[in-house]
Coordinates of C-alpha atoms in Angstrom, one line a residue:
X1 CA 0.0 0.0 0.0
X2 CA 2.6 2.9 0.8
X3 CA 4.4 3.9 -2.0
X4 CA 8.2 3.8 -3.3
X5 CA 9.7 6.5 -3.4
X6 CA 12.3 7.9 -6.0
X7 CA 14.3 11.2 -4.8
X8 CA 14.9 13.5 -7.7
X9 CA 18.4 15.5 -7.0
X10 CA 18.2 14.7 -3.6
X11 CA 15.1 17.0 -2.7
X12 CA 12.1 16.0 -5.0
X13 CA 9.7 12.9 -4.2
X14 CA 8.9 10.9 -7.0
X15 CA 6.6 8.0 -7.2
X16 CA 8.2 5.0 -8.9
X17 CA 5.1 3.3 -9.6
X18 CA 3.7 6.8 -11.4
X19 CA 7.3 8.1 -12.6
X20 CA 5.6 11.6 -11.5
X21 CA 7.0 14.1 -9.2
X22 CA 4.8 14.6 -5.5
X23 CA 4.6 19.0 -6.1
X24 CA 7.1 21.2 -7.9
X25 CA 11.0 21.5 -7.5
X26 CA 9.7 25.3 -8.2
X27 CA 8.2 25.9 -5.1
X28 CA 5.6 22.9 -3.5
X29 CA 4.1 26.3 -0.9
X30 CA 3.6 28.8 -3.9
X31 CA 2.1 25.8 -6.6
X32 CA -0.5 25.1 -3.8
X33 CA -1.4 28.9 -2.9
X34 CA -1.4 29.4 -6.7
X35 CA -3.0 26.0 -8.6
X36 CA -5.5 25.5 -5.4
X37 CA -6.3 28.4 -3.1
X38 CA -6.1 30.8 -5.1
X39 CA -7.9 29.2 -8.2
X40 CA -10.6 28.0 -5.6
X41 CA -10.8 31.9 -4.4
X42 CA -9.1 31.4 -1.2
X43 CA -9.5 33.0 1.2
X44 CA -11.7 34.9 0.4
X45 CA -14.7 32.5 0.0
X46 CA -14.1 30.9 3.7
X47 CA -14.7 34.1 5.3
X48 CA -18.6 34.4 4.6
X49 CA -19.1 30.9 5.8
X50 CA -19.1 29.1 9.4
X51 CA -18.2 26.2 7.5
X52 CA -16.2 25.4 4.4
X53 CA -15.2 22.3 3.6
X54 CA -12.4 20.8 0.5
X55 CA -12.0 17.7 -0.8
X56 CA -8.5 16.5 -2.4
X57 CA -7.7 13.8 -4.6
X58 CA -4.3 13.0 -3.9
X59 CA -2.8 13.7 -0.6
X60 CA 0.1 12.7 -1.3
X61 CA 2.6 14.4 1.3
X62 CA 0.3 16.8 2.8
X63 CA 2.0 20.4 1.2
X64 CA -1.8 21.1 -0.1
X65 CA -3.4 20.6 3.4
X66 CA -0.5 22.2 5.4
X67 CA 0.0 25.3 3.5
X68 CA -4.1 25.3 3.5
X69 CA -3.9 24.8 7.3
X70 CA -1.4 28.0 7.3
X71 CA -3.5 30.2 5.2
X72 CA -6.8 29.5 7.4
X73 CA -5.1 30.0 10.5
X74 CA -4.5 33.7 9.3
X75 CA -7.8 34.9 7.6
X76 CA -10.2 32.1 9.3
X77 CA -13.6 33.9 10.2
X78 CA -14.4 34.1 13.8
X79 CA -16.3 30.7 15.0
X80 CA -15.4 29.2 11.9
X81 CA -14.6 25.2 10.9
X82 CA -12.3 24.0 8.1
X83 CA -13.4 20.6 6.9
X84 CA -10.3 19.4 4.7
X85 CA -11.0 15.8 3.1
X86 CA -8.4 14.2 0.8
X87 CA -8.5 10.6 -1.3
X88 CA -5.1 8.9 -1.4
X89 CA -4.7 5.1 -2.5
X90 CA -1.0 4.7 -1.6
X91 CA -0.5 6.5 1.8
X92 CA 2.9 7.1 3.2
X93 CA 4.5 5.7 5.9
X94 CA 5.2 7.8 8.8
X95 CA 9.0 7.6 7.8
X96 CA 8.7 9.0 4.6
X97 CA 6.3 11.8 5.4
X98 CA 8.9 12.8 7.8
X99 CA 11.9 12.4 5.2
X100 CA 9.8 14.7 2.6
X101 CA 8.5 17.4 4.9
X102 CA 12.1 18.2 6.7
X103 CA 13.0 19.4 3.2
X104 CA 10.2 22.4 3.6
X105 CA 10.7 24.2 6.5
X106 CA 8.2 26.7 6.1
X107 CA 5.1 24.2 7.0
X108 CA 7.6 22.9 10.1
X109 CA 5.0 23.7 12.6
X110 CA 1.5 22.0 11.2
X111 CA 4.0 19.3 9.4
X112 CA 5.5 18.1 12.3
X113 CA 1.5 18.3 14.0
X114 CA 0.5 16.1 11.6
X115 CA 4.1 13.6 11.7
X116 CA 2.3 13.3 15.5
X117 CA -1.0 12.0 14.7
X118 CA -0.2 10.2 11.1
X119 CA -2.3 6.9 10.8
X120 CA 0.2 5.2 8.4
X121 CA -1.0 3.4 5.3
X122 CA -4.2 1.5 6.9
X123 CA -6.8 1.2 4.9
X124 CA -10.0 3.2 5.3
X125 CA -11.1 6.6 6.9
X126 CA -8.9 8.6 9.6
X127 CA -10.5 11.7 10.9
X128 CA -7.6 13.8 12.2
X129 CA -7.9 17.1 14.9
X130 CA -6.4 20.3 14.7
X131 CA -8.4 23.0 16.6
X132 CA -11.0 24.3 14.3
X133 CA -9.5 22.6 11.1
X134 CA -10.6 18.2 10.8
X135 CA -8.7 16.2 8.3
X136 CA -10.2 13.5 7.1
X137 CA -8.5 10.9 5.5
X138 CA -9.3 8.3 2.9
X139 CA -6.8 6.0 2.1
X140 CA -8.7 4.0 -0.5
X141 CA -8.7 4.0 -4.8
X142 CA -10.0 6.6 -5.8
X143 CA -13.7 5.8 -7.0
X144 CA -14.5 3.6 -3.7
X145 CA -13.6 6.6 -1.7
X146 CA -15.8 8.9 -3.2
X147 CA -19.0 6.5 -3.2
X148 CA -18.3 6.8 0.6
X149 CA -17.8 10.5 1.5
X150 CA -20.7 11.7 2.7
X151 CA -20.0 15.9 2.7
X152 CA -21.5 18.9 0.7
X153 CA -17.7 20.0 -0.5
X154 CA -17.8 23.7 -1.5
X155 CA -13.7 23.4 -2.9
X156 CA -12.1 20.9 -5.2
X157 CA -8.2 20.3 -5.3
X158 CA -7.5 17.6 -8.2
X159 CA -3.7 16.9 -7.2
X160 CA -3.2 13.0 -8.4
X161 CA -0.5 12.1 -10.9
X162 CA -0.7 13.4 -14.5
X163 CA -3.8 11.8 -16.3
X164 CA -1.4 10.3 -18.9
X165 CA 0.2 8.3 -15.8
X166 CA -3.0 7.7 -13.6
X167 CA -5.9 8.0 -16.2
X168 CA -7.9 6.4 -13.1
X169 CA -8.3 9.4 -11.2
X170 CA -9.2 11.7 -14.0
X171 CA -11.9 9.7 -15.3
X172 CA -16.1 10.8 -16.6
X173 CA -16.7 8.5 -13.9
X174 CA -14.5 10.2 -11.8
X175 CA -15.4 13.9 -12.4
X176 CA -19.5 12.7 -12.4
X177 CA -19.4 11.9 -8.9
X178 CA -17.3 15.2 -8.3
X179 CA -19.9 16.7 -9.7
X180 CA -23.0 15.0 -7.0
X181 CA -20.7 15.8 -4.0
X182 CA -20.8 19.4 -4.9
X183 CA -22.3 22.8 -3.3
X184 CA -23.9 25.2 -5.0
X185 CA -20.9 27.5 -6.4
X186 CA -18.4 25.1 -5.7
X187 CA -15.3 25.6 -7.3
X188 CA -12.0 23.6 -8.3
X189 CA -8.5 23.7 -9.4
X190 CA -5.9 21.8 -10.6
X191 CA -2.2 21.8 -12.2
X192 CA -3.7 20.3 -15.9
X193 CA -5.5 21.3 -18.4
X194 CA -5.9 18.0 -20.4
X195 CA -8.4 18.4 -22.7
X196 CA -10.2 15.0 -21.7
X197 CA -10.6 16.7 -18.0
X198 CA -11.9 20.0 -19.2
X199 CA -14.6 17.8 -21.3
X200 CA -15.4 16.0 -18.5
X201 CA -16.0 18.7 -16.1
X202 CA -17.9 21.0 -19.2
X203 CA -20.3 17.9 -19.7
X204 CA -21.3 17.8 -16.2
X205 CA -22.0 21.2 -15.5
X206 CA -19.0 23.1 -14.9
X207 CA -18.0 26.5 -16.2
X208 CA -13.9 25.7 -17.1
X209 CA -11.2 28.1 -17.8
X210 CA -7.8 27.4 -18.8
X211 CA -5.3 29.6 -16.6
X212 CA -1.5 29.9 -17.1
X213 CA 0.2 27.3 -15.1
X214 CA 2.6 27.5 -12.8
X215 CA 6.3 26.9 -13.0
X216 CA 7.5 24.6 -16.0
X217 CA 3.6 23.9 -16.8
X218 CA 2.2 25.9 -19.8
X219 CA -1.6 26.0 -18.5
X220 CA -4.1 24.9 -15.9
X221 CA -8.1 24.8 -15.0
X222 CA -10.2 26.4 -12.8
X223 CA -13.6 25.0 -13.0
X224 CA -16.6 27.0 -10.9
X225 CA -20.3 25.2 -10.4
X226 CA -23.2 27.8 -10.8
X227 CA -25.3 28.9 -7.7
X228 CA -24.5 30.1 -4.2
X229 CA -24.3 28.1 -1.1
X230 CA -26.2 30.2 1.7
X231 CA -24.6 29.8 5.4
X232 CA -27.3 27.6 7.3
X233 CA -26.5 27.3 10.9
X234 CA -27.7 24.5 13.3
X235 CA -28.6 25.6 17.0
X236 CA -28.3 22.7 19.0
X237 CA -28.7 22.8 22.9
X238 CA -28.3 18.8 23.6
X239 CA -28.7 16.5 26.7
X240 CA -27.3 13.5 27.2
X241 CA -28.7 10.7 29.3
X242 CA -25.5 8.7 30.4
X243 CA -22.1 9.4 31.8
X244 CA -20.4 6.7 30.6
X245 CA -17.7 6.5 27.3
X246 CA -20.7 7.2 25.3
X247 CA -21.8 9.8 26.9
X248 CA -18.4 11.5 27.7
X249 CA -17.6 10.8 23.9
X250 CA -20.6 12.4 22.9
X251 CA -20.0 15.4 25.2
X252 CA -16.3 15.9 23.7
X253 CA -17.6 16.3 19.9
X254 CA -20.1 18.7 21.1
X255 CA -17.2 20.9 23.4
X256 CA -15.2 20.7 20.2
X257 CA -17.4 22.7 18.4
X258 CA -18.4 25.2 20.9
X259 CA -21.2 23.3 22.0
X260 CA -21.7 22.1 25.5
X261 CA -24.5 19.6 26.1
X262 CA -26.4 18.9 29.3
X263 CA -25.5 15.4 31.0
X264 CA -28.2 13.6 33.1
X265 CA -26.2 11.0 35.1
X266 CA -27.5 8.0 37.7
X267 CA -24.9 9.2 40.6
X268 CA -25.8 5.8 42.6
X269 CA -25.3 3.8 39.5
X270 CA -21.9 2.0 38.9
X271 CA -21.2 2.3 35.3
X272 CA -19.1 -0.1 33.2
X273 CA -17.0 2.8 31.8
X274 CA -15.2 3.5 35.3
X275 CA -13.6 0.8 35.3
X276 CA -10.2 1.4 37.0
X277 CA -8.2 0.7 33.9
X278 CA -9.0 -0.4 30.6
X279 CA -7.1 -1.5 27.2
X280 CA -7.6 -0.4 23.9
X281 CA -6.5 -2.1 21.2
X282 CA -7.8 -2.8 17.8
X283 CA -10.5 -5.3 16.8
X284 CA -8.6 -7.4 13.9
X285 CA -10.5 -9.0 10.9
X286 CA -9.5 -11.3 8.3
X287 CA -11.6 -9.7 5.7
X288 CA -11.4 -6.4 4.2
X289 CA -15.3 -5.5 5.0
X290 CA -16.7 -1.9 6.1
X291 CA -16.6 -2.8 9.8
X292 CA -13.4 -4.0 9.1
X293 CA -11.8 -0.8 8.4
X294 CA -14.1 0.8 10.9
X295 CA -12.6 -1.3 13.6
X296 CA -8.9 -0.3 12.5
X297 CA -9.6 3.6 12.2
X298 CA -11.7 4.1 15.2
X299 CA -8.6 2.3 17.2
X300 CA -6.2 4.8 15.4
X301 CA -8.2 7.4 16.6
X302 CA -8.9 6.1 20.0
X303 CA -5.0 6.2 20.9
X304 CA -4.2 9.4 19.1
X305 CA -6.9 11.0 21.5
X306 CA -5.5 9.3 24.5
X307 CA -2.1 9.4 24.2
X308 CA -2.4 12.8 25.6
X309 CA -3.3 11.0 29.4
X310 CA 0.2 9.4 29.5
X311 CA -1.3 5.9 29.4
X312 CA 1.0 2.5 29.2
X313 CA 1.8 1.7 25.9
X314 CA 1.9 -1.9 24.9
X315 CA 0.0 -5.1 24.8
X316 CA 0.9 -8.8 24.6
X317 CA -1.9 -11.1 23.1
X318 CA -1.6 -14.9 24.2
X319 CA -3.6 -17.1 21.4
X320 CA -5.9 -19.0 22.8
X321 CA -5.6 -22.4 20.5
X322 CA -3.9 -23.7 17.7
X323 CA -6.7 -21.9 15.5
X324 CA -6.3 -18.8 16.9
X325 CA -2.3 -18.7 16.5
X326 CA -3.1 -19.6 13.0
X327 CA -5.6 -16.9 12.4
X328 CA -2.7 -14.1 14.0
X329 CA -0.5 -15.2 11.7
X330 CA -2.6 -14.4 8.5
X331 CA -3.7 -11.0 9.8
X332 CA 0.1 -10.2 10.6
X333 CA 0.7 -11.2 6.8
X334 CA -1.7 -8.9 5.8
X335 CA -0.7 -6.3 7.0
X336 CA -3.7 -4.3 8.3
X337 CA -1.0 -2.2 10.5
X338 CA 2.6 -0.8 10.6
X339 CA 4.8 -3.3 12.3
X340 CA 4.7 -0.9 15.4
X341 CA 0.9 -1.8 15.8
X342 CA 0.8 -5.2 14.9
X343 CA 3.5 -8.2 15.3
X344 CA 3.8 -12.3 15.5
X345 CA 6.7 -13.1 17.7
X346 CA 6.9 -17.0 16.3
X347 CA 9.2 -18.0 18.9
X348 CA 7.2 -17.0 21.9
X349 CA 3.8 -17.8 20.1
X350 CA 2.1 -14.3 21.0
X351 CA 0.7 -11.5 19.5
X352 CA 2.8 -7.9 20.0
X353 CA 0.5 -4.8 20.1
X354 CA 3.2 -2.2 20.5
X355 CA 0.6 1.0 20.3
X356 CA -2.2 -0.4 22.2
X357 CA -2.7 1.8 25.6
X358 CA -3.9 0.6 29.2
X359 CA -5.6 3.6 30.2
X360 CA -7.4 5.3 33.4
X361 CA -11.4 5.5 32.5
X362 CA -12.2 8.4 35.0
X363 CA -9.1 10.3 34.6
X364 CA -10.4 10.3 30.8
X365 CA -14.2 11.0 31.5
X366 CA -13.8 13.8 33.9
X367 CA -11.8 15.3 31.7
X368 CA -14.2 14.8 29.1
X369 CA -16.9 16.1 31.3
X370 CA -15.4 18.8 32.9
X371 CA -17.3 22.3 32.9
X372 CA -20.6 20.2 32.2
X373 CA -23.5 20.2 34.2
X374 CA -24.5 17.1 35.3
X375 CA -28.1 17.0 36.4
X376 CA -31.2 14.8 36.9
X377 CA -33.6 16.6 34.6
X378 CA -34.3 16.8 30.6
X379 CA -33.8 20.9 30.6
X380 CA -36.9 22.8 29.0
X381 CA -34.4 24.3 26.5
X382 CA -32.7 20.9 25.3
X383 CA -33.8 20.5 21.7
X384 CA -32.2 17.0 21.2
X385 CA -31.5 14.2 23.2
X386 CA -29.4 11.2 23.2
X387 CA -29.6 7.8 25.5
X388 CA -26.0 6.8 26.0
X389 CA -27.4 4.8 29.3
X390 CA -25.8 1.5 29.0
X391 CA -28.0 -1.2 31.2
X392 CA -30.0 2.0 32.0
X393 CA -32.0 1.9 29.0
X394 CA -32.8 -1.9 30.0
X395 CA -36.1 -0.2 30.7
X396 CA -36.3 2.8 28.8
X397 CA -39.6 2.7 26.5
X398 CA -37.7 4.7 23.6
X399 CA -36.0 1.4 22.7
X400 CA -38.2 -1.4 23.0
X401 CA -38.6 -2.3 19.7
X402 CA -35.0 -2.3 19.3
X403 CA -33.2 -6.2 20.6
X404 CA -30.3 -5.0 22.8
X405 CA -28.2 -7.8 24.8
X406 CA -27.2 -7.2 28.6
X407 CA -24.6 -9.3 30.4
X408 CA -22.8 -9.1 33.3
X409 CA -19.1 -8.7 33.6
X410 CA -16.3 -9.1 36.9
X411 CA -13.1 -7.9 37.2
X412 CA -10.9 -9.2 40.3
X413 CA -8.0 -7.5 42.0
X414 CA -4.8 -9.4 41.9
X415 CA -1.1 -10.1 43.1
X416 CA 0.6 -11.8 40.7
X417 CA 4.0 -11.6 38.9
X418 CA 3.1 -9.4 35.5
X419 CA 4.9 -6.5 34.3
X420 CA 3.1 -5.3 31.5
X421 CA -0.7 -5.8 29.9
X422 CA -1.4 -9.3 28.7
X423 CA -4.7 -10.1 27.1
X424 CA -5.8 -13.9 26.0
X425 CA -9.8 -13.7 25.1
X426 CA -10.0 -12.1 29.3
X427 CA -6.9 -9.8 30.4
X428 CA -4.6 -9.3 33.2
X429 CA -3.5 -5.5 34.2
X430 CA -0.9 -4.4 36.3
X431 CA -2.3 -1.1 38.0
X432 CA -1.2 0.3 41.8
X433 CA 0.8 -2.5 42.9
X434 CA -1.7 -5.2 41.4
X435 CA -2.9 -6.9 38.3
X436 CA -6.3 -6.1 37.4
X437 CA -7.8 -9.6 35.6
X438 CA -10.9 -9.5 34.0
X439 CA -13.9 -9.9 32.6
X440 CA -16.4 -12.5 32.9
X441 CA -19.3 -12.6 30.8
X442 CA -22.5 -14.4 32.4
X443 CA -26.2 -13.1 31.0
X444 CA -27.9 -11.4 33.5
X445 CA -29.8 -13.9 36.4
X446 CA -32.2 -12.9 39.0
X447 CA -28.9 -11.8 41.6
X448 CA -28.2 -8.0 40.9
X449 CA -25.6 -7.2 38.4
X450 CA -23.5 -5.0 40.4
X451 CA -23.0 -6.7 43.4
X452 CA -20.0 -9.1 42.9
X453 CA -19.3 -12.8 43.1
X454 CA -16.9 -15.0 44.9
X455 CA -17.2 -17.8 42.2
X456 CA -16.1 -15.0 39.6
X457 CA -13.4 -14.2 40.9
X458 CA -12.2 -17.6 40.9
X459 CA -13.1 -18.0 37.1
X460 CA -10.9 -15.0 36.7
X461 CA -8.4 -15.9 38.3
X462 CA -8.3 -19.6 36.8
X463 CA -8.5 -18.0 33.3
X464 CA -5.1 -16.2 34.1
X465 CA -3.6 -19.6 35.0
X466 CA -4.7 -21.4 32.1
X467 CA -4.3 -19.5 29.1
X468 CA -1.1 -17.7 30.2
X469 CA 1.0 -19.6 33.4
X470 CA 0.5 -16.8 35.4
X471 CA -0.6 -17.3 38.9
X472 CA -2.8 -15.0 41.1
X473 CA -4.1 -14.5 44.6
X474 CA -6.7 -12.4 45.5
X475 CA -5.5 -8.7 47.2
X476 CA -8.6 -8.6 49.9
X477 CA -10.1 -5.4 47.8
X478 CA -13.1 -5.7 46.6
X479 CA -13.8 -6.7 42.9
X480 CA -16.3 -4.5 40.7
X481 CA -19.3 -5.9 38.6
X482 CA -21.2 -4.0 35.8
X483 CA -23.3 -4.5 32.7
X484 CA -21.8 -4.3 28.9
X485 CA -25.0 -3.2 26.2
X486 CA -24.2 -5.5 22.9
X487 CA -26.1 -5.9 19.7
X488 CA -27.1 -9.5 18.1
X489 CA -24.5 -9.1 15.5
X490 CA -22.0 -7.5 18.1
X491 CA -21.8 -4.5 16.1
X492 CA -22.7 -1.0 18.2
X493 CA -26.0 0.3 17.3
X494 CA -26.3 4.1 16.4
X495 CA -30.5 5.0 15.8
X496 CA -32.5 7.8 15.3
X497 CA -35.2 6.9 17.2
X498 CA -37.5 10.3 16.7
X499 CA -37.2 13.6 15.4
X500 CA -34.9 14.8 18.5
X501 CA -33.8 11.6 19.8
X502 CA -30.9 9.6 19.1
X503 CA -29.9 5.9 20.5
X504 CA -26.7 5.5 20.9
X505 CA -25.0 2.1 22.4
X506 CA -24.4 -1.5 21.7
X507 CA -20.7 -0.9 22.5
X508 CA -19.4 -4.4 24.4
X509 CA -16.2 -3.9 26.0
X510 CA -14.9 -2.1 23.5
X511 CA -16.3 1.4 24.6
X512 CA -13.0 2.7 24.7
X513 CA -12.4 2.0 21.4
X514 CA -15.4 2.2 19.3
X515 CA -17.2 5.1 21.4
X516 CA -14.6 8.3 20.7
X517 CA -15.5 8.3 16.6
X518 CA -19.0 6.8 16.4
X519 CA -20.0 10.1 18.7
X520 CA -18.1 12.2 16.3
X521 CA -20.0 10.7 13.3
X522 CA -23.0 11.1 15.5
X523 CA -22.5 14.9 16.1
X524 CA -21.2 15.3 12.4
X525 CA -24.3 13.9 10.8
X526 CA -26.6 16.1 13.1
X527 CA -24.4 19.0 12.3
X528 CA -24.5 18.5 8.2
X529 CA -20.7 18.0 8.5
X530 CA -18.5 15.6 6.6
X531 CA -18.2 11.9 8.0
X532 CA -15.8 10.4 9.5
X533 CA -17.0 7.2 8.5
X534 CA -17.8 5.6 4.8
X535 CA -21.4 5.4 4.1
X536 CA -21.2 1.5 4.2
X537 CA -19.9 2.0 7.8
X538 CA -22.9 4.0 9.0
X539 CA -25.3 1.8 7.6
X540 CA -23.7 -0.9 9.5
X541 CA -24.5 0.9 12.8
X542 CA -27.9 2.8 11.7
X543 CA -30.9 1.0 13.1
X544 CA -34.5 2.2 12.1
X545 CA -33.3 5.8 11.0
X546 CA -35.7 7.9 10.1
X547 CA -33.7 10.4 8.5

C-alpha cells in the first residue's frame, strides 16, 4: 500500500510506480497557494461561511493541506470550521512523510502536527484534529472513496498524478461523482489542463477556464459550479442521558465545536465505563469488509486521543488455540497495521500490540466532562437528546422495539507476577501495585448485576492460570461488577429513534475504542458536517433511521 519512493536531486519525491514528481521542484508552498487556493478563491470564499469544507484527490505528502492549514489559520472567520478531506490510494509511511517534509521548512510547525497523529498506510477513513481545522483521510482507490464520502464539499483540489500516468483518477466517472458531491458554487482547481478533463467537467455542468500554469507547466483549469451556497446554521442545545464512554464521547464532539450539552447522570449507579483501567487495542479482521476498516480507524483514533493521558503503551496477546495462532498469523501477513501496531513473535507464540494503551477511565471521562452540568432533569431548552445509558436503558420505552443484549461482567484485583498488559480472550493488568484480571461474561440472572461474586473471581483468576501460566491470589479489595450493552450481531448500534432523539450504544467492551469516533460521526451527521465514516460503515450501525 505505501508507495516507493524515488528522490529526484536529492530534494524532490517521485513516485516510482507513477514516474511523477509529488509537487514542484519550483516551489511545493507557492504551486498550492497558486494551482488550489487561489484558483478555488481562497480565502476569500471561507470568510462568509461558518463552515467550508475541501476535498483533495491526492494527498500525497500533505504540502496542499499544510500550507491550506497556514493560510486558514491567518484569515479564518471568527467561529469558523475548516473541513479538509483528501482521497489517497497509496499513503505514506510515517517515515517517509517525515523524510519529505524536513525538506520544507516553512510548514515545520503544522508538518511536524501532523508527523504526530499520522495513521500510516491503513486502509479506510482517519479523521484527524487540529483545533477548528478536521482532516479527514481516505486512504482508498479513488472511486470507492468517493461512493463513501458523505459531505457537501464547496472546494475541489484535483492533485493526483498526471492523467497520462494515472488515467484512473481523471476519469467521466471520476469527475461525475465530483460533480454530486458538490455545493452550489463550488469551485476547483488543478495543475492540468488536459483536454479530456476540461470535457469531462464541461459535460457535467462546470464553467472551465484554462489559466497559465505555474512553474515549468504551460496551463491549468479552474472550474466553478453555478449557484450560491447560503450559510445555514444548526442551533443545538443537547442532553445527554448517560455518563459513561458514550456519553463523555458524545460530550467531547459537542465541546469541540463550541457546544456544551447537558449530561443527566445515575450518581448511585456504577457504570461499566469507570472501570479502574482499561485497554484499547484494535478489533482485527481477516476480511477487508466496512466494519473492518471501521474497527482499524476508530482504534487509530482512539489512541491518538488518548495518548495525551500518559497511558502505558503496549499489549501482549496470548492465542488461545492452535486456531487462533493460526488466524494471528494471517492477519500479521496482511498487513492491516505498521509493524509498530501489529507483530507475531513466532518464537514466543504471541501476539505484539506495541501502540495499544492501558488507560485510566475516570481520569479520561472527567476530563471529558469537565465544565458540564451534570443533572437529573431533561432541561426545557434541550432540543435534542441522546440515550448513551448503558443497562439504563434496559427499561427505557424509547427502545423497546430495538433487541439489545445485557450481560454481566467481573473484574478481580490481583497479586501476581506481570509487568506489563497481557490479554488472551480475558486480560490481566498491572495497576497500583496489582494486576487487574478481568472480565467475565455471564447473562444477566435474577442476583443483581452489580454486586459481585466469589465464584467470579475464581473463574478470573483460573483463566489467568490457564491461558497464560500466570498465577494469582486475591488482594482482599473488593472486585467490581457492571453490565456491557451489545447488539445480536456485536456491532454497536447508532438509531435515530424520533425527530430529536438519538440511541446510541451497543458498545461491548470495547467502549474505549469504538465510542470516541462513532460520537463524532454522530454529532457530524446532526451538524451536516462531513463523516468520519464511509457510508457503508454508517449503515452498519444505523438501526431504524428515520432520517
Amino acid at each position: 500500500m505505501p508507495p516507493k519512493l524515488i528522490w529526484r536531486d536529492n530534494s524532490t519525491p517521485v513516485s516510482e510506480k507513477y514516474d511523477d514528481i509529488y509537487f514542484s521542484s519550483e516551489g511545493a508552498v507557492s504551486e498550492t497557494e497558486t494551482v488550489f487556493l487561489k484558483a478555488c478563491g481562497l480565502p476569500e470564499r471561507w470568510k462568509k461561511l461558518t463552515n467550508f469544507t475541501i476535498c483533495e484527490l491526492g494527498f500525497g505528502s500533505g504540502v496542499n493541506f499544510l500550507t491550506t492549514m497556514k493560510m486558514w489559520q491567518k484569515t479564518k472567520p471568527k467561529e469558523g470550521r475548516l473541513h479538509y478531506l483528501s482521497i489517497e490510494n497509496h499513503p505514506l509511511k510515517r517515515s517517509q512523510l517525515k523524510k519529505i517534509l524536513v525538506s520544507l521548512p516553512e510548514l515545520k510547525k503544522f508538518g511536524e502536527e501532523l508527523i504526530k497523529i499520522w495513521p500510516g498506510p491503513v486502509k479506510g477513513f482517519h479523521r484527524l484534529h487540529f483545533g477548528d481545522v478536521t482532516l479527514t483521510l481516505v486512504h482508498d482507490n479513488v472511486s470507492c472513496a468517493l461512493n463513501e464520502i458523505d459531505a457537501c464539499v464547496d472546494a475541489w483540489f484535483l492533485d493526483g498524478f498526471s492523467p497520462s500516468k494515472n488515467p484512473d483518477m481523471w476519469s467521466d466517472e471520476i469527475i461525475k461523482k465530483i460533480y454530486h458531491l458538490s455545493a452550489a458554487g463550488a469551485r476547483l482547481g488543478t495543475f492540468t489542463a488536459a483536454g479530456s478533463v476540461r470535457n469531462s467537467l464541461e459535460k457535467v455542468g462546470f464553467k472551465v477556464d484554462k489559466k497559465d500554469g505555474f512553474g515549468r507547466k504551460r496551463h491549468r483549469i479552474e472550474a466553478t459550479l453555478k449557484g450560491k451556497r447560503v450559510n445555514k446554521e444548526i442551533t443545538l442545545k443537547p442532553t445527554i442521558i448517560g455518563a459513561g464512554i458514550a456519553g463523555a464521547s458524545l460530550a467531547l464532539a459537542f465541546k469541540r465545536r463550541g457546544i456544551i450539552p447537558h449530561i443527566i447522570h445515575d450518581k448511585d449507579f456504577i457504570a461499566a465505563s469507570h472501570n479502574k483501567v482499561a485497554l484499547v487495542k484494535p478489533r482485527l479482521d481477516l476480511q477487508d469488509r466496512p466494519e473492518s476498516r471501521f474497527f482499524l480507524g476508530s482504534y487509530i483514533y482512539a489512541i491518538n486521543l488518548y495518548n495525551n493521558y500518559s497511558p502505558a503503551k503496549g499489549v501482549v496477546h496470548i492465542p488461545k488455540s492452535n486456531d487462533e495462532m493460526t488466524r494471528f498469523k494471517k492477519l500479521c501477513s496482511q498487513s492491516p497495521l505498521p509493524k509498530n501496531h501489529l507483530k507475531y513473535d513466532s518464537e514466543e507464540n504471541k501476539l505484539i500490540l506495541g501502540e495499544s494503551l492501558v488507560i485510566s477511565p475516570k481520569l479520561i471521562i472527567h476530563d471529558w466532562l469537565k465544565n458540564i452540568y451534570l443533572g437529573e432533569e431533561i432541561l426545557k431548552e434541550s432540543n435534542i437528546i441522546f440515550l448513551a445509558a448503558g443497562f439504563g436503558l434496559k427499561d427505557m420505552p424509547e427502545v423497546k422495539n430495538i433487541s439489545l443484549r445485557f450481560s454481566r461482567g467481573q473484574i478481580t484485583s490481583t497479586k501476581a507476577n506481570l509487568s506489563s498488559a497481557v490479554s488472551y480472550g480475558g486480560y490481566a493488568i498491572p495497576s497500583g501495585g496489582q494486576v487487574i484480571v478481568g472480565a467475565t461474561h455471564n447473562r444477566l440472572d435474577e442476583h443483581h448485576p452489580s454486586i459481585p461474586r466469589k465464584s467470579d473471581d475464581i473463574e478470573n483468576i483460573n483463566n489467568l492460570k490457564k491461558f497464560t501460566g500466570i498465577a494469582a491470589t486475591l488482594t482482599g479489595e473488593d472486585s467490581r461488577s457492571s453490565v456491557r450493552v451489545t447488539s445480536k450481531n456485536t456491532l454497536p448500534i447508532i438509531s435515530h429513534l424520533n425527530k430529536d432523539t438519538w440511541l446510541f450504544t451497543g458498545l461491548g467492551s470495547r467502549g474505549f475504542t469504538f465510542a470516541p469516533l462513532l460520537a463524532e460521526a454522530i454529532v457530524s451527521k446532526i451538524l451536516k458536517e462531513p463523516m468520519p465514516i464511509g457510508k457503508s460503515v454508517w449503515a452498519k450501525f444505523n438501526y431504524t433511521s428515520v432520517d
